[in-house]
Short mmCIF file of C-alpha atoms in Angstrom, two decimals:
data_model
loop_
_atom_site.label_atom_id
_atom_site.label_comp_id
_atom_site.label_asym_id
_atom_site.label_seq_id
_atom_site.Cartn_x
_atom_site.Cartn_y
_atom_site.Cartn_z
CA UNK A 1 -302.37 -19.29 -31.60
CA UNK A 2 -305.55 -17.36 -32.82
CA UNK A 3 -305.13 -15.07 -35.98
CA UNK A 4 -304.93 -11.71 -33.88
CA UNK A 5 -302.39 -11.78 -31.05
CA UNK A 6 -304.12 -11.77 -28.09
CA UNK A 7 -302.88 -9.14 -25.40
CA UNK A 8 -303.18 -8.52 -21.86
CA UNK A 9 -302.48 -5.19 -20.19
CA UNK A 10 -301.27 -5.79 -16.98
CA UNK A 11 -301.23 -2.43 -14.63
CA UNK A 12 -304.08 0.08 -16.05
CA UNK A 13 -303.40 3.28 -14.74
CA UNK A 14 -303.17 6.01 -17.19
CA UNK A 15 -301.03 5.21 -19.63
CA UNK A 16 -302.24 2.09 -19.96
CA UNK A 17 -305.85 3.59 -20.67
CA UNK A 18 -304.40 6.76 -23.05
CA UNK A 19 -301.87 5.07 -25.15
CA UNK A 20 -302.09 1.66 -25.02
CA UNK A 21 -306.05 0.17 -24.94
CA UNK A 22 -306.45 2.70 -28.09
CA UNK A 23 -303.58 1.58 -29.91
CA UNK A 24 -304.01 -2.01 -29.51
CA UNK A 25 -307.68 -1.06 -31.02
CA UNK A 26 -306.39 0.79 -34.25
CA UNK A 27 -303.85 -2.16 -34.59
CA UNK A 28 -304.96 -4.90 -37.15
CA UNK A 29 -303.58 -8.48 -35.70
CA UNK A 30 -304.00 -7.26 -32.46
CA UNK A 31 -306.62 -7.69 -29.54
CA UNK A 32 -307.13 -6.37 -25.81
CA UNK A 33 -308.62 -9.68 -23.68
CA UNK A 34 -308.69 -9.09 -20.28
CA UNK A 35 -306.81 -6.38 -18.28
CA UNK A 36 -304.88 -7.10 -14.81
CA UNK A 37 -305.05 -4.04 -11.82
CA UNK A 38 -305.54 -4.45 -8.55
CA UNK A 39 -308.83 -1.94 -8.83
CA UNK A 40 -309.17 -0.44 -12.33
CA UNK A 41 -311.15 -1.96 -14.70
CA UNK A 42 -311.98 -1.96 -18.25
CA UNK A 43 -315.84 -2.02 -19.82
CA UNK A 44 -316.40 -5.43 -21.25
CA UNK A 45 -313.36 -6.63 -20.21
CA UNK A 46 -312.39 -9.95 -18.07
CA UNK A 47 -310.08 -8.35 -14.87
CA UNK A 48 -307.94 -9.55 -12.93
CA UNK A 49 -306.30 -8.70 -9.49
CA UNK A 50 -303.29 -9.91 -10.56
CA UNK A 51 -301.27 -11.95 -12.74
CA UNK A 52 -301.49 -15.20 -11.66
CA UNK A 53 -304.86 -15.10 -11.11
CA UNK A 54 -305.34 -14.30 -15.44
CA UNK A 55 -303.20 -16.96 -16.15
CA UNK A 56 -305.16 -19.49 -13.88
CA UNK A 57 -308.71 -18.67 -14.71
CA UNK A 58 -308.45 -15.85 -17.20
CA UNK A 59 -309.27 -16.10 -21.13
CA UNK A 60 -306.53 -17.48 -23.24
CA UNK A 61 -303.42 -14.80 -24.27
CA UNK A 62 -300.70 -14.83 -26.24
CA UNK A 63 -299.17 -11.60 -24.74
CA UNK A 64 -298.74 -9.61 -22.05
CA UNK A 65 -298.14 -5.74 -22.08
CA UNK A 66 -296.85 -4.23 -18.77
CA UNK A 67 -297.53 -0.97 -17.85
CA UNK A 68 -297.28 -1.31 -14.01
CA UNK A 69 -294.29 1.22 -12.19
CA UNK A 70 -290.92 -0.17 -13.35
CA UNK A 71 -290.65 -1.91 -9.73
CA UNK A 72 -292.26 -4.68 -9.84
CA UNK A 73 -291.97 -5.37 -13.64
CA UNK A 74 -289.26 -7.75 -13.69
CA UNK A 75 -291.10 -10.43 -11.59
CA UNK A 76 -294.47 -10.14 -13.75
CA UNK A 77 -292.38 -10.65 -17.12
CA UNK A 78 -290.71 -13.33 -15.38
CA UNK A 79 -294.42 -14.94 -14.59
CA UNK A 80 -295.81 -14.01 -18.18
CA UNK A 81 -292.46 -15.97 -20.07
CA UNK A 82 -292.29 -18.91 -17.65
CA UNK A 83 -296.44 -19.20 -18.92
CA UNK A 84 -294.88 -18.91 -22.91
CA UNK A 85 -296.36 -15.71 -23.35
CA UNK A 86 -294.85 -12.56 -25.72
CA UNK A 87 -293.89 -9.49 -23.61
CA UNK A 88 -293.66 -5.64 -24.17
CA UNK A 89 -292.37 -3.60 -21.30
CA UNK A 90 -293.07 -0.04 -21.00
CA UNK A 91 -290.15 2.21 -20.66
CA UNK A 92 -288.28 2.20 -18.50
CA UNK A 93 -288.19 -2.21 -18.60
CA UNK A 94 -286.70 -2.53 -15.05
CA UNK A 95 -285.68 -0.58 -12.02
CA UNK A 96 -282.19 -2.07 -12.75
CA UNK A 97 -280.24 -2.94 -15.27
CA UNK A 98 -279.15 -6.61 -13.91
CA UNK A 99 -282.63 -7.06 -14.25
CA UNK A 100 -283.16 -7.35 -17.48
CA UNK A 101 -280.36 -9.59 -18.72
CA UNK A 102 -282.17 -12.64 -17.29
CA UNK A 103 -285.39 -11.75 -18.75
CA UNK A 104 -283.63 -11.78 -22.23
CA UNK A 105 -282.33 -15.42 -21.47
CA UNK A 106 -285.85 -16.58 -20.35
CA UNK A 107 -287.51 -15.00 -23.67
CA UNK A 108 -284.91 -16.98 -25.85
CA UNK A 109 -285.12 -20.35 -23.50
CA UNK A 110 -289.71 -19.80 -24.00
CA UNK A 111 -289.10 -19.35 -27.76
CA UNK A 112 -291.26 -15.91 -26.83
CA UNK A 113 -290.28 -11.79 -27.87
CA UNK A 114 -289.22 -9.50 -25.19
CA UNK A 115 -289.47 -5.98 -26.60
CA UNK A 116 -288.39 -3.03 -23.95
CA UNK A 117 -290.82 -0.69 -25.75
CA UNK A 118 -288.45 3.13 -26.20
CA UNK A 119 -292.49 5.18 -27.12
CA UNK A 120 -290.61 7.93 -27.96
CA UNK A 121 -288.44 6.56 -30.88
CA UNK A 122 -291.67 6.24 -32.82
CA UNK A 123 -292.76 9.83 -32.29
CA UNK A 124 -292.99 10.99 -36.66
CA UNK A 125 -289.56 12.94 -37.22
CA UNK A 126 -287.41 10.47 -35.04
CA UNK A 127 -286.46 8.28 -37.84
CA UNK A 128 -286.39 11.27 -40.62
CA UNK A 129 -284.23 12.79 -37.92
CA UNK A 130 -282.04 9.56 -37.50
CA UNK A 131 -281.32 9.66 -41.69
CA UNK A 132 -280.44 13.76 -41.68
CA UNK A 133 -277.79 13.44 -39.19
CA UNK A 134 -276.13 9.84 -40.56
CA UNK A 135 -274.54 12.44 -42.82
CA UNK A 136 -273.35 15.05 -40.89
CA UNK A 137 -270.72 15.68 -38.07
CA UNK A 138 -272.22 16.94 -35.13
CA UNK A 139 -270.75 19.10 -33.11
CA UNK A 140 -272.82 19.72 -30.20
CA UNK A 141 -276.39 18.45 -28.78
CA UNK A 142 -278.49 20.27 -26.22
CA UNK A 143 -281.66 18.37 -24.80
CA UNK A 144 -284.34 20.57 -22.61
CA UNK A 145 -286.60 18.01 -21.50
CA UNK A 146 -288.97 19.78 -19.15
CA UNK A 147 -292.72 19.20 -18.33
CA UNK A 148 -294.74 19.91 -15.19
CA UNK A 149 -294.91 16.72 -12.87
CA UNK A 150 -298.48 17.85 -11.28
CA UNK A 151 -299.94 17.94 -14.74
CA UNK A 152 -298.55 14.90 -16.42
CA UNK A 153 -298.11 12.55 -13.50
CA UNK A 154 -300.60 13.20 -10.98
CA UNK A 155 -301.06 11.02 -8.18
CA UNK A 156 -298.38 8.60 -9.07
CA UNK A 157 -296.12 8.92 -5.79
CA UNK A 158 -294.23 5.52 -7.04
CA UNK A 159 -292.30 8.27 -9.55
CA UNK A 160 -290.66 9.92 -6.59
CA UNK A 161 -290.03 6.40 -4.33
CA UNK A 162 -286.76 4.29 -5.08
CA UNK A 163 -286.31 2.38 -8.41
CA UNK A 164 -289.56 5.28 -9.64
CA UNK A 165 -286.70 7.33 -11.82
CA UNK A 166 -287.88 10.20 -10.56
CA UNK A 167 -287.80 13.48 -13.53
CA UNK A 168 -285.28 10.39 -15.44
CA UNK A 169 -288.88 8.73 -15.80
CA UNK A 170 -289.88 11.49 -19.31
CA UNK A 171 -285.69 11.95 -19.46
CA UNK A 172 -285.50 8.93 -20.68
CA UNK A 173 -287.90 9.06 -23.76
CA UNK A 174 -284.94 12.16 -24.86
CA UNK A 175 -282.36 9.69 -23.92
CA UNK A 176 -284.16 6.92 -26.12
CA UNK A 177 -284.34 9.42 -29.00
CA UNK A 178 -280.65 10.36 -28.23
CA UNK A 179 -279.25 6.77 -28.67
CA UNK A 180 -281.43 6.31 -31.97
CA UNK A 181 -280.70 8.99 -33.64
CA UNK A 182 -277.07 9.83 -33.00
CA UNK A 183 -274.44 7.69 -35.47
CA UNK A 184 -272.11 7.27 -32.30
CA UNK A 185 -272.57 5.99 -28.64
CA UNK A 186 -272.76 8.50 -25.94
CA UNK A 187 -270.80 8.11 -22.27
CA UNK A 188 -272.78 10.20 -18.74
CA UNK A 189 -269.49 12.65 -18.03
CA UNK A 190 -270.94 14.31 -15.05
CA UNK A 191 -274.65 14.44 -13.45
CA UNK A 192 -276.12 17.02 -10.99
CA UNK A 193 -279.33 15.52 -9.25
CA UNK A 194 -281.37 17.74 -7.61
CA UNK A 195 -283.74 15.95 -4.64
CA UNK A 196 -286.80 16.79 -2.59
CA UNK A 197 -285.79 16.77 0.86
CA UNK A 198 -288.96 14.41 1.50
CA UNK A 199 -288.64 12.32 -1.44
CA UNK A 200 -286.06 9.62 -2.86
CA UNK A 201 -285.75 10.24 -6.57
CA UNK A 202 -284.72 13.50 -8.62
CA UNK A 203 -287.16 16.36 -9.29
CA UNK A 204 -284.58 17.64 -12.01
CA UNK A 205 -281.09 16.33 -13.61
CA UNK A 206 -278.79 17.89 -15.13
CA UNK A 207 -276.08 15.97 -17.31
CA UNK A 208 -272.76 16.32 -19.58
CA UNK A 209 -272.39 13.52 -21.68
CA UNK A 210 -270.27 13.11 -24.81
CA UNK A 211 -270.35 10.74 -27.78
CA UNK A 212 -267.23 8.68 -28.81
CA UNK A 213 -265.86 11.49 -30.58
CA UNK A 214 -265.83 13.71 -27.84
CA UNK A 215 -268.83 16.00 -29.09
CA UNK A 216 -270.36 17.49 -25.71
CA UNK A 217 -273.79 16.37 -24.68
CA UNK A 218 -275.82 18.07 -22.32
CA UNK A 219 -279.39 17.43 -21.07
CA UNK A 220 -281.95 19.78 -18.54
CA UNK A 221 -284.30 17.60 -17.02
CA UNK A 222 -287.06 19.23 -14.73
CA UNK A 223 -290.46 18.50 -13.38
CA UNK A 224 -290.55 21.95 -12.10
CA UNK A 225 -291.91 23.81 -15.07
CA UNK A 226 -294.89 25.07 -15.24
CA UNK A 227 -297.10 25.77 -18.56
CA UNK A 228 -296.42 23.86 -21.80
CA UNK A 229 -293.96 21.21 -22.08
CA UNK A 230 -290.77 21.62 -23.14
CA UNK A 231 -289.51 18.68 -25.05
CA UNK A 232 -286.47 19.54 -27.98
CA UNK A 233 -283.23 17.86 -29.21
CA UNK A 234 -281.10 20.48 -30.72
CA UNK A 235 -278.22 19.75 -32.52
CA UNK A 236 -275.50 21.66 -33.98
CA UNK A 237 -273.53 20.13 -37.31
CA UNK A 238 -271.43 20.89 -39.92
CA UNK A 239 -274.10 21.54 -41.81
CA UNK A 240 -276.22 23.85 -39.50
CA UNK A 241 -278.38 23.18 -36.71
CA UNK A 242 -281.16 20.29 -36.84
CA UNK A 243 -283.68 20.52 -34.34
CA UNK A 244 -286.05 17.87 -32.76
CA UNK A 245 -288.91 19.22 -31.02
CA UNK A 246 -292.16 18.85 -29.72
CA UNK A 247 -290.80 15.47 -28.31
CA UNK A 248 -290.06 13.56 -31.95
CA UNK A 249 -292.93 15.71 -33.53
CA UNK A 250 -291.32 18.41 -35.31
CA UNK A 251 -287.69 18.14 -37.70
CA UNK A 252 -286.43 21.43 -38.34
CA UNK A 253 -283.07 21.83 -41.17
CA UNK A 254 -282.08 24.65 -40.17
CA UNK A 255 -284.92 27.16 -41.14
CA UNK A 256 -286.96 24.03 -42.97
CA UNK A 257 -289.37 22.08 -41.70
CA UNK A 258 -289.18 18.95 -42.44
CA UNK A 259 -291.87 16.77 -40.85
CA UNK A 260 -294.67 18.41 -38.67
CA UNK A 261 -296.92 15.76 -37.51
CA UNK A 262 -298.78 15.16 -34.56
CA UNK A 263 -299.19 10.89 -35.60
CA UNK A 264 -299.32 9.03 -32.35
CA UNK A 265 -296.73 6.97 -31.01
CA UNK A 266 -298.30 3.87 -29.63
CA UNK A 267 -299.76 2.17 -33.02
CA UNK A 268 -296.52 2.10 -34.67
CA UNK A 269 -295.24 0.83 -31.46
CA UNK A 270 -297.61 -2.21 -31.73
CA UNK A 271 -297.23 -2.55 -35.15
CA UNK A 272 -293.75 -3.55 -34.41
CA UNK A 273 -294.51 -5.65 -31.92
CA UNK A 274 -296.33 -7.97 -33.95
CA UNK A 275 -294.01 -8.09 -36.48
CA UNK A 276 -291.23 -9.08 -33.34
CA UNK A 277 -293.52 -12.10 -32.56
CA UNK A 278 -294.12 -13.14 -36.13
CA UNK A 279 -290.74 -13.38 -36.48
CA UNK A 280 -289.54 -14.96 -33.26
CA UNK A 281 -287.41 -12.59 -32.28
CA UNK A 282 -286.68 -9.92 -29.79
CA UNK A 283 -285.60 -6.15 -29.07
CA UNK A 284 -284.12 -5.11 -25.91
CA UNK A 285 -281.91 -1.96 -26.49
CA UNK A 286 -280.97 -1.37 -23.12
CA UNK A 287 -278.69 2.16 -23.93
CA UNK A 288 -281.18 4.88 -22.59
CA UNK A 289 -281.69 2.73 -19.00
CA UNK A 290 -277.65 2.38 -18.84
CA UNK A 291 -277.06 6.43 -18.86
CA UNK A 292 -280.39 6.78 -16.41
CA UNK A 293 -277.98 4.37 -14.24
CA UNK A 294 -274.50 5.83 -14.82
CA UNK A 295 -276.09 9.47 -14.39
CA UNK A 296 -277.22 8.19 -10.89
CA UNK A 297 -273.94 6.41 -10.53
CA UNK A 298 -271.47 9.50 -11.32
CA UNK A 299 -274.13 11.88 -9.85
CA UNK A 300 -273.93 14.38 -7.66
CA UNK A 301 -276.86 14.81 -5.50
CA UNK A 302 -278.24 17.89 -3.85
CA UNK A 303 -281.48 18.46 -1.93
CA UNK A 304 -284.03 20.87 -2.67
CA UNK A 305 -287.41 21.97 -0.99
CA UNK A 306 -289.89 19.18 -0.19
CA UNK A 307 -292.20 18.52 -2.86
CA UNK A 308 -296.03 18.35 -2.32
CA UNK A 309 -298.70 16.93 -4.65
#
């Protein structure tokens, strides 16, 4: 293996172009080698229609990172650790659950790292966040998780088709934070699902969960709203309310603020990476993608006007 970890981004649409070809560049030990899309390509860069195809002819990688719609990601890490090669999945990892469990055997049998890659945990006040409330008793959480789907997903129909998560697709990053920085683990009580009539997957969710303790949980998903996003964890203790906002960005104590940073995700994302295939090992929390399923399990669904690009 070279010094640097050679990567390949496989699927370059545009979060593979805004988060992660910038990242890998600010990350030392780490470098972007060829790039996999059926049409986009990179400046300077060795593409590739496909997988197979980078494997067969392409440069040599130790890594693959895949950022393709969570449909068709369980075959290509199947591909990249049957080829000994390290692999971080974007969130969501799968379209299913089962999915993954076989991909965790097949990293351990390769002697290779499968991280499922949770962005938002490394947003700056998530961990800060994570430390406040290990000492408190919390008594409620509300979660208002609401962005417009025009602005921050445009074009990508897959979001709306089966196994595309729909408005769970950003619902998960607050359910990712959620299962970090909570003490306890927290059970999907009740969903509402609200549906385009001409789509397949939920424009907005809304859910009641509860921690083991019995400390309500509830979460307001939309793709609906128009204007700034709305991303905040609030949470009420026996201390006073802590507040997560600005999607992992902003820790408020009560009236304090405690971190107010606006330090990108990504690198510290990679960072971790590398340290996962120094070490040999893996990281595959799969909490957040279990309450995306038992919220489309337990919910209820109920159709709303046709949504148009």
């Amino acid at each position: 293996m070279s010094e640097s970890l050679r990567i390949a981004v496989v699927g370059f649409g545009e979060i593979a172009r805004r988060q992660h070809v910038p990242a890998i560049a600010r990350t030392a030990g780490a470098a972007l080698v060829a790039v996999v899309d059926p049409v986009t390509t990179q400046a300077g860069l060795p593409h590739f229609r496909d997988l197979q195809a980078l494997l067969r002819e392409g440069p040599e990688i130790d890594a693959v990172a895949l950022c393709t719609p969570p449909q068709v990601r369980r075959a290509q890490a199947a591909i990249a650790l049957a080829a000994r090669k390290h692999v971080l999945l974007e969130k969501p990892p799968g379209a299913a659950v089962s999915e993954i469990t076989p991909l965790i055997a097949a990293a351990h049998k390769a002697g290779r790292t499968l991280f499922a890659s949770w962005h938002s945990r490394y947003a700056p006040a998530v961990e800060p966040a994570r430390h406040l409330l290990a000492g408190r008793r919390i008594t409620k959480v509300t979660i208002i998780w609401k962005e417009d789907v025009r602005v921050w997903h445009p074009g990508q129909a897959w979001i709306f088709e089966a196994g595309g998560f729909g408005v769970f697709d950003p619902g998960i990053n607050a359910l990712s934070i959620l299962t970090r920085i909570l003490p306890h683990p927290v059970f999907v009580r009740r969903a509402e699902l609200a549906v385009p009539s001409n789509r397949e997957a939920p424009i907005a969710a809304e859910l009641e969960l509860s921690d083991e303790g019995g400390a309500p949980v509830r979460a307001e998903f939309d793709f609906r709203q128009t204007g700034p996003a709305t991303w905040e964890i609030l949470c009420e203790t026996d201390a006073g309310p802590v507040a997560l906002l600005r999607g992992g960005r902003q820790l408020r104590d009560d009236d304090r603020v405690i971190v107010d940073a606006d330090k990108d995700e990504y690198p510290a994302l990679y960072r971790y990476f590398l340290a996962l295939t120094a070490d040999g090992k893996s990281d595959v929390d799969l909490a957040p993608l279990q309450l995306v399923a038992d919220s489309f399990m337990l919910g209820r669904r109920r159709f709303v006007d046709a949504f148009e690009e």
